[in-house]
Amino acid sequence: MEKICVAVRVRPPAPENGASLWKVEDNRISLHKSLDTPITTASHAFDHVFDESSTNASVYELLTKDIIHAAVEGFNGTAFAYGQTSSGKTFTMTGSETDPGIIRRSVRDVFERIHMISDREFLIRVSYMEIYNEEINDLLAVENQRLQIHEHLERGVFVAGLKEEIVSDAEQILKLIDSGEVNRHFGETNMNVHSSRSHTIFRMVIESRGKDNSSSDAIRVSVLNLVDLAGSERIAKTGAGGVRLQEGKYINKSLMILGNVINKLSDSTKLRAHIPYRDSKLTRILQPALGGNAKTCIICTIAPEEHHIEESKGTLQFASRAKRITNCAQVNEILTDAALLKRQKLEIEELRMKLQGSHAEVLEQEILNLSNQMLKYELECERLKTQLEEEKRKQKEQENCIKEQQMKIENLNNFVTNSDFKRNQSEDFIISRKTPDGLCNVNDTSDVPGTPCFKSTSRSFVVARSNNYSGLSDFSPMVHSLGDVADEDTWMKLNKGFVADLDQIQFTPAVKCQPTPLSIATTVKFNEQVLLSNNLMQEMSELKQETLTVKEIPNRLSESVANCKDVYKDVIVTMKSLITDKESPTANLLLGTTEITTSLLATLETQFSMIMDGQKTGSSIDHPLSDHWETLRVNLKNTTTLLLSDAQAKDEFLNSHNKGQETAALEEKKLKSELIIIKERYNELENELCLDKQLLEASRESHEKLIKEVQFLKEERDSLDRKISQSTQRLRVIASDKENALKDLNVEVKRRKDMEEEIKHISIAFATRHKSFVSFHSEIKSKMQKLTTQNSKAP
Ligand code: ADP
Ligand code: MG
């Protein structure tokens, strides 16, 4: 329990009225004559007495500050100014620009205090109202007129429909007050040019709760009322009439009721039997501040002029009575929904529940999942891109490999055309041997016609093939043994100058070009892949063509041998018919030659039939090998022709000149040496054949390898195609998923917006309904009261 804090403030006297009649000593005030002699001995003591020189700052500091601080702590607080018109109430509450009043100072102080309290969070709302002619009007919203007072079990007494602005700083409040001041009712009276014709109540509701929220869920709610009352006045003095008179009546009535309330509250003997708070709106609103749960201070202002002495005395009486009132202020901790902070929390919770009910969270989760999935696919696509690049690079390598293989085949073809070389060699040989008379010279010094001579293989040019090459003979398409017999010129011509390529060929074996298997493909370079595949197909068909050509070689060779054999038989028959003497050396030579050639042809036939056991082909296109056999055939024919003409010449010579035995012996010797040369030539041809055979074998192997490679490439391309189509399919699915998710999201967003809009509408509708219900309720209540009083009067 604590007493109301009461102070008296004497305003400075108007200049024309001279010095103040009131003397202020500490917290006492007494009336003095102008000559400094007291009119009465009575003096009044109050909590504070402020003389004319006091400032609003000092009033605030000594009287109000504690209450304001207490309000921040959770106590209800009320400060109001009471006094006759023009005594300085408004000056004290509102102040001037240089000396702001209690209200402005309180507002600033509240926020300063809040900022000092770090462990609590605050919510402040303000309202500003006036009681004019016993009607409550909202100063912050002019449309809110004639508001009603209601009582709620939890909220207590409150003005229904009063606008409450939630504020975050002092300046915001001061602006609101300024705007509210404009709406206040002022009037001009004799006593005050700008006289307040209404009671104004500036109210701050301060809610707070601990930031940690651990100790308790309690919310502190305190109400701070800063009241500037309209001044009591004597009608005669104010000179009021009409509207002003009516206003004055209301003002006086409410102030009288306030006095009654204070009288009753101060009368301890009556133990507060009935306090007529309800008699006026002012007392009803101020009920908690008067003898209730609030810290209250009253500043009673008095005008120091002599002609106001009666009013001043009345004010001092009022103050003295008020001083006796005790209040029981306590921190208002609320555990119910009354606190706005808690209500807001509940509202948020409710909205969240509503949103949850709409499966928004599930959808959000789905959207999140889809986004993650999309991200994954994008990463996969990136990875596939890189892989595709890698594949392309490998494919290029393979292409190069195929090209090398092609070159290798070309080289083999060139090798096969070595017969060109032989033929040319033979032709050169024949031409060089032929003299103008059509005969060959063995050497330049001898003019004697002789048997055909063959250039023996020059051993000085024989070169061994490189160790490097022979070391990798497994991969070589060429015969290894050839190195021991071929001279450099031969090699050059066989390969058309590509001797160095022989090593290159064996360094690029097909088996070493195995591409790594593809894992996944992508659509990004699909067209390029298709192009690449087409190229591959083209190359494959070319390779097949070439393979067919290679396969035909033994067949062509075999045909050539057969032709050769036929021609040879004709030649032999012709030659035999020409030789009459069966025992002549020419006949012997022909016999020997026939035996050699027959044996050679037989060997050739056997070898070709062996080669063709593996592969059979009916094609009859021309091939370089056929030229080789053609050369062989021509060579044989030439040799036979030479032998024939030689024999004929010798026969003629022997017949016509009949030379002696010595000449015959010499001739025989010559023939024998020629036979040796022919045998050597035969051996050479046999070697050549062997070479051809090995070459064919190598070509076949290489062909098989190529076939395998082509097959592999084909499979690879197919799998690549499959993967690309799969990838495209997956991309399409992802894109459609993404589209659907976006659609869902949009729908959900729209739905949420609609819901929010709906909630807003519902809130507005609810507020309106509530308001009308409240007014309806109060109307009914008042009617019932009237009926009750009528009923009670009736008997
Ligand atoms: P009330 O509100 O009680 O009717 P006002 O506050 O309007 O009276 O004061 C009337 C006049 O007296 C105003 O012009 C005001 O400036 C002046 N006044 C009141 N109190 C003081 C004071 N303490 N110091 C200086 N001037 C004052
Ligand atoms: Mg005033």
Short mmCIF file of N, CA, C and O in Angstrom, two decimals, residues 376-485:
data_model
loop_
_atom_site.label_atom_id
_atom_site.label_comp_id
_atom_site.label_asym_id
_atom_site.label_seq_id
_atom_site.Cartn_x
_atom_site.Cartn_y
_atom_site.Cartn_z
N LYS A 376 21.56 -32.54 -59.31
CA LYS A 376 22.33 -33.76 -59.54
C LYS A 376 22.43 -34.06 -61.03
O LYS A 376 23.49 -34.37 -61.57
N TYR A 377 21.28 -33.95 -61.71
CA TYR A 377 21.26 -34.24 -63.15
C TYR A 377 22.13 -33.28 -63.92
O TYR A 377 22.80 -33.66 -64.88
N GLU A 378 22.09 -32.04 -63.49
CA GLU A 378 22.93 -31.04 -64.18
C GLU A 378 24.40 -31.41 -64.05
O GLU A 378 25.16 -31.35 -65.02
N LEU A 379 24.76 -31.84 -62.83
CA LEU A 379 26.15 -32.25 -62.60
C LEU A 379 26.49 -33.45 -63.48
O LEU A 379 27.56 -33.52 -64.09
N GLU A 380 25.54 -34.41 -63.54
CA GLU A 380 25.72 -35.60 -64.35
C GLU A 380 25.92 -35.21 -65.81
O GLU A 380 26.78 -35.77 -66.50
N CYS A 381 25.12 -34.25 -66.27
CA CYS A 381 25.23 -33.77 -67.65
C CYS A 381 26.60 -33.21 -67.91
O CYS A 381 27.21 -33.50 -68.95
N GLU A 382 27.08 -32.43 -66.96
CA GLU A 382 28.42 -31.85 -67.10
C GLU A 382 29.46 -32.94 -67.25
O GLU A 382 30.32 -32.90 -68.11
N ARG A 383 29.29 -33.96 -66.36
CA ARG A 383 30.23 -35.07 -66.37
C ARG A 383 30.19 -35.80 -67.72
O ARG A 383 31.21 -36.15 -68.30
N LEU A 384 28.97 -35.99 -68.22
CA LEU A 384 28.79 -36.67 -69.51
C LEU A 384 29.43 -35.89 -70.63
O LEU A 384 30.02 -36.46 -71.54
N LYS A 385 29.30 -34.57 -70.54
CA LYS A 385 29.90 -33.72 -71.56
C LYS A 385 31.39 -33.98 -71.65
O LYS A 385 31.94 -34.18 -72.72
N THR A 386 32.01 -33.97 -70.46
CA THR A 386 33.46 -34.19 -70.42
C THR A 386 33.79 -35.56 -70.97
O THR A 386 34.76 -35.73 -71.73
N GLN A 387 32.96 -36.54 -70.58
CA GLN A 387 33.19 -37.90 -71.05
C GLN A 387 33.07 -37.98 -72.57
O GLN A 387 33.86 -38.64 -73.23
N LEU A 388 32.10 -37.30 -73.10
CA LEU A 388 31.88 -37.29 -74.54
C LEU A 388 33.09 -36.71 -75.26
O LEU A 388 33.53 -37.23 -76.28
N GLU A 389 33.60 -35.63 -74.65
CA GLU A 389 34.80 -35.01 -75.23
C GLU A 389 35.92 -36.03 -75.30
O GLU A 389 36.61 -36.17 -76.31
N GLU A 390 36.03 -36.77 -74.19
CA GLU A 390 37.08 -37.79 -74.08
C GLU A 390 36.88 -38.86 -75.15
O GLU A 390 37.81 -39.27 -75.84
N GLU A 391 35.60 -39.29 -75.30
CA GLU A 391 35.26 -40.30 -76.28
C GLU A 391 35.62 -39.82 -77.69
O GLU A 391 36.13 -40.58 -78.51
N LYS A 392 35.30 -38.57 -77.94
CA LYS A 392 35.58 -38.00 -79.26
C LYS A 392 37.06 -38.06 -79.55
O LYS A 392 37.50 -38.40 -80.65
N ARG A 393 37.81 -37.71 -78.50
CA ARG A 393 39.26 -37.72 -78.66
C ARG A 393 39.73 -39.13 -79.01
O ARG A 393 40.54 -39.34 -79.91
N LYS A 394 39.16 -40.13 -78.27
CA LYS A 394 39.55 -41.52 -78.51
C LYS A 394 39.16 -41.98 -79.89
O LYS A 394 39.90 -42.68 -80.58
N GLN A 395 37.99 -41.53 -80.31
CA GLN A 395 37.50 -41.91 -81.63
C GLN A 395 38.44 -41.37 -82.72
O GLN A 395 38.72 -42.04 -83.70
N LYS A 396 38.92 -40.17 -82.46
CA LYS A 396 39.84 -39.55 -83.40
C LYS A 396 41.11 -40.39 -83.49
O LYS A 396 41.64 -40.63 -84.58
N GLU A 397 41.53 -40.83 -82.31
CA GLU A 397 42.73 -41.69 -82.26
C GLU A 397 42.49 -42.94 -83.08
O GLU A 397 43.35 -43.39 -83.83
N GLN A 398 41.28 -43.49 -82.91
CA GLN A 398 40.95 -44.71 -83.65
C GLN A 398 40.93 -44.45 -85.15
O GLN A 398 41.39 -45.28 -85.93
N GLU A 399 40.40 -43.29 -85.49
CA GLU A 399 40.38 -42.92 -86.92
C GLU A 399 41.80 -42.90 -87.48
O GLU A 399 42.07 -43.43 -88.55
N ASN A 400 42.67 -42.28 -86.69
CA ASN A 400 44.07 -42.22 -87.11
C ASN A 400 44.62 -43.62 -87.28
O ASN A 400 45.35 -43.92 -88.23
N CYS A 401 44.23 -44.47 -86.30
CA CYS A 401 44.69 -45.85 -86.31
C CYS A 401 44.22 -46.54 -87.60
O CYS A 401 44.99 -47.24 -88.26
N ILE A 402 42.95 -46.30 -87.94
CA ILE A 402 42.39 -46.91 -89.17
C ILE A 402 43.14 -46.41 -90.39
O ILE A 402 43.48 -47.18 -91.30
N LYS A 403 43.42 -45.09 -90.34
CA LYS A 403 44.14 -44.50 -91.47
C LYS A 403 45.50 -45.17 -91.63
O LYS A 403 45.94 -45.47 -92.74
N GLU A 404 46.14 -45.39 -90.48
CA GLU A 404 47.44 -46.04 -90.52
C GLU A 404 47.32 -47.44 -91.10
O GLU A 404 48.15 -47.90 -91.88
N GLN A 405 46.23 -48.10 -90.68
CA GLN A 405 45.97 -49.45 -91.20
C GLN A 405 45.79 -49.40 -92.71
O GLN A 405 46.31 -50.25 -93.44
N GLN A 406 45.07 -48.38 -93.14
CA GLN A 406 44.85 -48.23 -94.59
C GLN A 406 46.18 -48.05 -95.31
O GLN A 406 46.43 -48.64 -96.36
N MET A 407 47.00 -47.22 -94.68
CA MET A 407 48.31 -46.94 -95.28
C MET A 407 49.12 -48.23 -95.36
O MET A 407 49.81 -48.50 -96.33
N LYS A 408 48.93 -49.00 -94.28
CA LYS A 408 49.66 -50.27 -94.21
C LYS A 408 49.23 -51.16 -95.37
O LYS A 408 50.06 -51.77 -96.05
N ILE A 409 47.91 -51.20 -95.58
CA ILE A 409 47.37 -52.03 -96.68
C ILE A 409 47.91 -51.52 -98.01
O ILE A 409 48.31 -52.31 -98.89
N GLU A 410 47.95 -50.20 -98.13
CA GLU A 410 48.47 -49.59 -99.35
C GLU A 410 49.92 -50.01 -99.59
O GLU A 410 50.31 -50.35 -100.70
N ASN A 411 50.65 -49.97 -98.47
CA ASN A 411 52.05 -50.38 -98.56
C ASN A 411 52.17 -51.82 -99.02
O ASN A 411 53.03 -52.19 -99.81
N LEU A 412 51.24 -52.64 -98.46
CA LEU A 412 51.26 -54.05 -98.84
C LEU A 412 50.96 -54.19 -100.33
O LEU A 412 51.61 -54.97 -101.02
N ASN A 413 50.01 -53.39 -100.76
CA ASN A 413 49.67 -53.41 -102.20
C ASN A 413 50.89 -53.03 -103.03
O ASN A 413 51.19 -53.65 -104.04
N ASN A 414 51.57 -52.00 -102.53
CA ASN A 414 52.79 -51.56 -103.22
C ASN A 414 53.82 -52.68 -103.27
O ASN A 414 54.50 -52.89 -104.26
N PHE A 415 53.83 -53.37 -102.11
CA PHE A 415 54.80 -54.46 -102.02
C PHE A 415 54.47 -55.55 -103.03
O PHE A 415 55.34 -56.10 -103.67
N VAL A 416 53.17 -55.78 -103.10
CA VAL A 416 52.72 -56.82 -104.04
C VAL A 416 53.09 -56.44 -105.47
O VAL A 416 53.39 -57.29 -106.29
N THR A 417 53.10 -55.14 -105.76
CA THR A 417 53.39 -54.72 -107.14
C THR A 417 54.89 -54.77 -107.45
O THR A 417 55.36 -54.15 -108.37
N ASN A 418 55.64 -55.50 -106.59
CA ASN A 418 57.09 -55.58 -106.84
C ASN A 418 57.38 -56.20 -108.19
O ASN A 418 58.47 -56.09 -108.72
N SER A 419 56.35 -56.90 -108.69
CA SER A 419 56.54 -57.53 -110.00
C SER A 419 56.82 -56.49 -111.07
O SER A 419 57.49 -56.77 -112.04
N ASP A 420 56.24 -55.27 -110.83
CA ASP A 420 56.53 -54.16 -111.75
C ASP A 420 58.03 -53.96 -111.86
O ASP A 420 58.59 -53.85 -112.93
N PHE A 421 58.57 -53.99 -110.62
CA PHE A 421 60.03 -53.80 -110.58
C PHE A 421 60.74 -54.88 -111.36
O PHE A 421 61.63 -54.63 -112.16
N LYS A 422 60.31 -56.14 -111.14
CA LYS A 422 60.95 -57.27 -111.79
C LYS A 422 60.83 -57.17 -113.30
O LYS A 422 61.78 -57.39 -114.05
N ARG A 423 59.56 -56.80 -113.68
CA ARG A 423 59.30 -56.71 -115.12
C ARG A 423 60.19 -55.64 -115.74
O ARG A 423 60.85 -55.87 -116.73
N ASN A 424 60.19 -54.50 -115.06
CA ASN A 424 61.02 -53.41 -115.59
C ASN A 424 62.47 -53.82 -115.66
O ASN A 424 63.18 -53.52 -116.61
N GLN A 425 62.86 -54.52 -114.55
CA GLN A 425 64.26 -54.95 -114.50
C GLN A 425 64.57 -55.85 -115.69
O GLN A 425 65.57 -55.70 -116.37
N SER A 426 63.62 -56.76 -115.93
CA SER A 426 63.81 -57.70 -117.03
C SER A 426 63.87 -56.98 -118.36
O SER A 426 64.72 -57.26 -119.20
N GLU A 427 62.90 -56.01 -118.50
CA GLU A 427 62.87 -55.26 -119.75
C GLU A 427 64.16 -54.48 -119.96
O GLU A 427 64.76 -54.51 -121.03
N ASP A 428 64.58 -53.82 -118.83
CA ASP A 428 65.84 -53.05 -118.90
C ASP A 428 66.99 -53.96 -119.32
O ASP A 428 67.82 -53.64 -120.14
N PHE A 429 66.91 -55.12 -118.65
CA PHE A 429 67.96 -56.10 -118.89
C PHE A 429 67.99 -56.48 -120.37
O PHE A 429 69.04 -56.47 -121.01
N ILE A 430 66.81 -56.77 -120.89
CA ILE A 430 66.72 -57.21 -122.28
C ILE A 430 67.19 -56.10 -123.22
O ILE A 430 67.98 -56.31 -124.11
N ILE A 431 66.71 -54.89 -122.93
CA ILE A 431 67.09 -53.76 -123.79
C ILE A 431 68.59 -53.53 -123.76
O ILE A 431 69.24 -53.38 -124.79
N SER A 432 69.13 -53.62 -122.53
CA SER A 432 70.57 -53.33 -122.43
C SER A 432 71.42 -54.43 -123.08
O SER A 432 72.52 -54.20 -123.53
N ARG A 433 70.84 -55.61 -123.05
CA ARG A 433 71.57 -56.73 -123.62
C ARG A 433 71.49 -56.75 -125.14
O ARG A 433 72.31 -57.37 -125.80
N LYS A 434 70.45 -56.11 -125.64
CA LYS A 434 70.24 -56.21 -127.09
C LYS A 434 71.17 -55.28 -127.84
O LYS A 434 71.27 -54.09 -127.52
N THR A 435 71.83 -55.85 -128.77
CA THR A 435 72.68 -55.07 -129.68
C THR A 435 71.83 -54.72 -130.89
O THR A 435 70.76 -55.28 -131.06
N PRO A 436 72.33 -53.83 -131.74
CA PRO A 436 71.52 -53.50 -132.94
C PRO A 436 71.14 -54.73 -133.76
O PRO A 436 70.10 -54.75 -134.38
N ASP A 437 71.91 -55.76 -133.64
CA ASP A 437 71.53 -56.97 -134.40
C ASP A 437 70.60 -57.87 -133.61
O ASP A 437 70.38 -59.02 -133.99
N GLY A 438 70.16 -57.34 -132.48
CA GLY A 438 69.17 -58.09 -131.69
C GLY A 438 69.79 -59.10 -130.77
O GLY A 438 69.11 -59.87 -130.14
N LEU A 439 71.14 -59.11 -130.62
CA LEU A 439 71.77 -60.08 -129.73
C LEU A 439 72.27 -59.42 -128.46
O LEU A 439 72.48 -58.21 -128.40
N CYS A 440 72.48 -60.26 -127.47
CA CYS A 440 72.96 -59.75 -126.18
C CYS A 440 74.46 -59.93 -126.05
O CYS A 440 75.00 -60.92 -126.50
N ASN A 441 75.07 -58.92 -125.39
CA ASN A 441 76.50 -59.03 -125.08
C ASN A 441 76.68 -59.34 -123.61
O ASN A 441 76.09 -58.70 -122.76
N VAL A 442 77.52 -60.29 -123.37
CA VAL A 442 77.80 -60.61 -121.97
C VAL A 442 78.61 -59.49 -121.35
O VAL A 442 78.38 -59.04 -120.26
N ASN A 443 79.58 -59.03 -122.04
CA ASN A 443 80.30 -57.83 -121.60
C ASN A 443 80.69 -57.01 -122.82
O ASN A 443 80.64 -57.47 -123.94
N ASP A 444 81.18 -55.76 -122.54
CA ASP A 444 81.46 -54.84 -123.63
C ASP A 444 82.63 -55.28 -124.51
O ASP A 444 82.69 -54.97 -125.68
N THR A 445 83.54 -56.01 -123.89
CA THR A 445 84.75 -56.39 -124.61
C THR A 445 84.51 -57.49 -125.63
O THR A 445 85.26 -57.66 -126.57
N SER A 446 83.42 -58.28 -125.37
CA SER A 446 83.20 -59.41 -126.26
C SER A 446 82.15 -59.09 -127.32
O SER A 446 81.04 -58.69 -127.00
N ASP A 447 82.48 -59.26 -128.57
CA ASP A 447 81.52 -59.05 -129.66
C ASP A 447 80.86 -60.34 -130.06
O ASP A 447 80.02 -60.38 -130.95
N VAL A 448 81.25 -61.37 -129.37
CA VAL A 448 80.73 -62.68 -129.75
C VAL A 448 79.31 -62.84 -129.23
O VAL A 448 79.03 -62.58 -128.06
N PRO A 449 78.38 -63.20 -130.17
CA PRO A 449 77.01 -63.39 -129.68
C PRO A 449 76.97 -64.54 -128.68
O PRO A 449 77.66 -65.54 -128.87
N GLY A 450 76.27 -64.40 -127.63
CA GLY A 450 76.23 -65.44 -126.58
C GLY A 450 74.83 -65.70 -126.10
O GLY A 450 73.86 -65.12 -126.58
N THR A 451 74.75 -66.57 -125.16
CA THR A 451 73.48 -66.89 -124.52
C THR A 451 73.07 -65.74 -123.58
O THR A 451 73.91 -64.94 -123.17
N PRO A 452 71.80 -65.62 -123.34
CA PRO A 452 71.38 -64.50 -122.46
C PRO A 452 72.03 -64.59 -121.08
O PRO A 452 72.21 -65.68 -120.56
N CYS A 453 72.41 -63.43 -120.58
CA CYS A 453 73.02 -63.41 -119.24
C CYS A 453 72.12 -62.64 -118.27
O CYS A 453 71.40 -61.72 -118.65
N PHE A 454 72.17 -63.03 -117.02
CA PHE A 454 71.35 -62.38 -115.97
C PHE A 454 72.23 -61.69 -114.95
O PHE A 454 73.24 -62.21 -114.56
N LYS A 455 71.78 -60.55 -114.58
CA LYS A 455 72.57 -59.79 -113.59
C LYS A 455 72.47 -60.51 -112.25
O LYS A 455 71.37 -60.79 -111.75
N SER A 456 73.62 -60.85 -111.75
CA SER A 456 73.62 -61.56 -110.47
C SER A 456 73.36 -60.57 -109.33
O SER A 456 73.65 -59.39 -109.43
N THR A 457 72.79 -61.08 -108.25
CA THR A 457 72.45 -60.23 -107.12
C THR A 457 73.70 -59.67 -106.47
O THR A 457 74.61 -60.41 -106.15
N SER A 458 73.71 -58.38 -106.32
CA SER A 458 74.88 -57.76 -105.75
C SER A 458 74.85 -57.91 -104.23
O SER A 458 73.99 -57.37 -103.55
N ARG A 459 75.77 -58.66 -103.70
CA ARG A 459 75.82 -58.94 -102.26
C ARG A 459 76.26 -57.72 -101.44
O ARG A 459 76.02 -57.62 -100.27
N SER A 460 76.92 -56.82 -102.12
CA SER A 460 77.43 -55.65 -101.38
C SER A 460 76.31 -54.76 -100.84
O SER A 460 76.49 -54.01 -99.91
N PHE A 461 75.11 -54.85 -101.43
CA PHE A 461 74.00 -53.98 -100.99
C PHE A 461 73.05 -54.63 -100.00
O PHE A 461 72.07 -54.06 -99.59
N VAL A 462 73.34 -55.87 -99.66
CA VAL A 462 72.42 -56.57 -98.77
C VAL A 462 72.46 -55.92 -97.38
O VAL A 462 73.52 -55.69 -96.82
N VAL A 463 71.29 -55.56 -96.91
CA VAL A 463 71.23 -54.94 -95.57
C VAL A 463 70.31 -55.72 -94.67
O VAL A 463 69.32 -56.28 -95.12
N ALA A 464 70.67 -55.76 -93.43
CA ALA A 464 69.79 -56.42 -92.44
C ALA A 464 68.76 -55.40 -91.97
O ALA A 464 69.04 -54.22 -91.88
N ARG A 465 67.58 -55.88 -91.66
CA ARG A 465 66.54 -54.96 -91.18
C ARG A 465 66.83 -54.58 -89.72
O ARG A 465 67.48 -55.31 -88.99
N SER A 466 66.31 -53.47 -89.36
CA SER A 466 66.66 -52.93 -88.04
C SER A 466 66.26 -53.89 -86.92
O SER A 466 65.28 -54.62 -87.03
N ASN A 467 67.07 -53.88 -85.86
CA ASN A 467 66.78 -54.74 -84.70
C ASN A 467 65.42 -54.39 -84.10
O ASN A 467 64.70 -55.26 -83.65
N ASN A 468 65.19 -53.10 -84.13
CA ASN A 468 63.92 -52.60 -83.60
C ASN A 468 62.75 -53.27 -84.28
O ASN A 468 61.82 -53.75 -83.66
N TYR A 469 62.86 -53.33 -85.54
CA TYR A 469 61.79 -53.90 -86.34
C TYR A 469 61.66 -55.39 -86.10
O TYR A 469 60.61 -55.91 -85.81
N SER A 470 62.84 -56.08 -86.22
CA SER A 470 62.80 -57.53 -86.11
C SER A 470 62.39 -57.95 -84.70
O SER A 470 61.82 -59.01 -84.51
N GLY A 471 62.71 -57.09 -83.73
CA GLY A 471 62.34 -57.40 -82.34
C GLY A 471 60.84 -57.46 -82.15
O GLY A 471 60.35 -58.11 -81.25
N LEU A 472 60.14 -56.79 -83.02
CA LEU A 472 58.68 -56.76 -82.90
C LEU A 472 58.04 -57.48 -84.06
O LEU A 472 56.99 -57.11 -84.55
N SER A 473 58.71 -58.53 -84.48
CA SER A 473 58.27 -59.20 -85.69
C SER A 473 56.87 -59.78 -85.59
O SER A 473 56.22 -60.03 -86.59
N ASP A 474 56.42 -60.00 -84.36
CA ASP A 474 55.06 -60.54 -84.19
C ASP A 474 54.02 -59.62 -84.80
O ASP A 474 52.98 -60.06 -85.24
N PHE A 475 54.34 -58.34 -84.77
CA PHE A 475 53.39 -57.35 -85.25
C PHE A 475 53.62 -56.99 -86.71
O PHE A 475 52.86 -56.26 -87.29
N SER A 476 54.71 -57.51 -87.25
CA SER A 476 55.09 -57.05 -88.58
C SER A 476 54.26 -57.69 -89.66
O SER A 476 54.05 -58.89 -89.66
N PRO A 477 53.81 -56.89 -90.59
CA PRO A 477 53.11 -57.47 -91.73
C PRO A 477 54.09 -58.01 -92.77
O PRO A 477 53.71 -58.62 -93.73
N MET A 478 55.35 -57.74 -92.57
CA MET A 478 56.37 -58.10 -93.56
C MET A 478 57.11 -59.36 -93.11
O MET A 478 57.18 -59.68 -91.93
N VAL A 479 57.69 -60.04 -94.11
CA VAL A 479 58.45 -61.26 -93.77
C VAL A 479 59.78 -60.86 -93.17
O VAL A 479 60.46 -59.95 -93.66
N HIS A 480 60.12 -61.56 -92.14
CA HIS A 480 61.34 -61.20 -91.45
C HIS A 480 62.56 -61.61 -92.23
O HIS A 480 63.58 -60.94 -92.27
N SER A 481 62.45 -62.77 -92.87
CA SER A 481 63.60 -63.32 -93.58
C SER A 481 64.00 -62.49 -94.78
O SER A 481 65.10 -62.61 -95.29
N LEU A 482 63.10 -61.64 -95.23
CA LEU A 482 63.38 -60.83 -96.42
C LEU A 482 64.62 -59.96 -96.23
O LEU A 482 65.37 -59.73 -97.17
N GLY A 483 64.82 -59.54 -94.98
CA GLY A 483 65.96 -58.69 -94.68
C GLY A 483 67.28 -59.31 -95.10
O GLY A 483 68.24 -58.60 -95.40
N ASP A 484 67.34 -60.60 -95.13
CA ASP A 484 68.61 -61.26 -95.46
C ASP A 484 68.86 -61.30 -96.96
O ASP A 484 69.98 -61.55 -97.40
N VAL A 485 67.84 -61.10 -97.74
CA VAL A 485 68.02 -61.28 -99.19
C VAL A 485 67.84 -60.00 -99.99
O VAL A 485 68.36 -59.91 -101.10
#
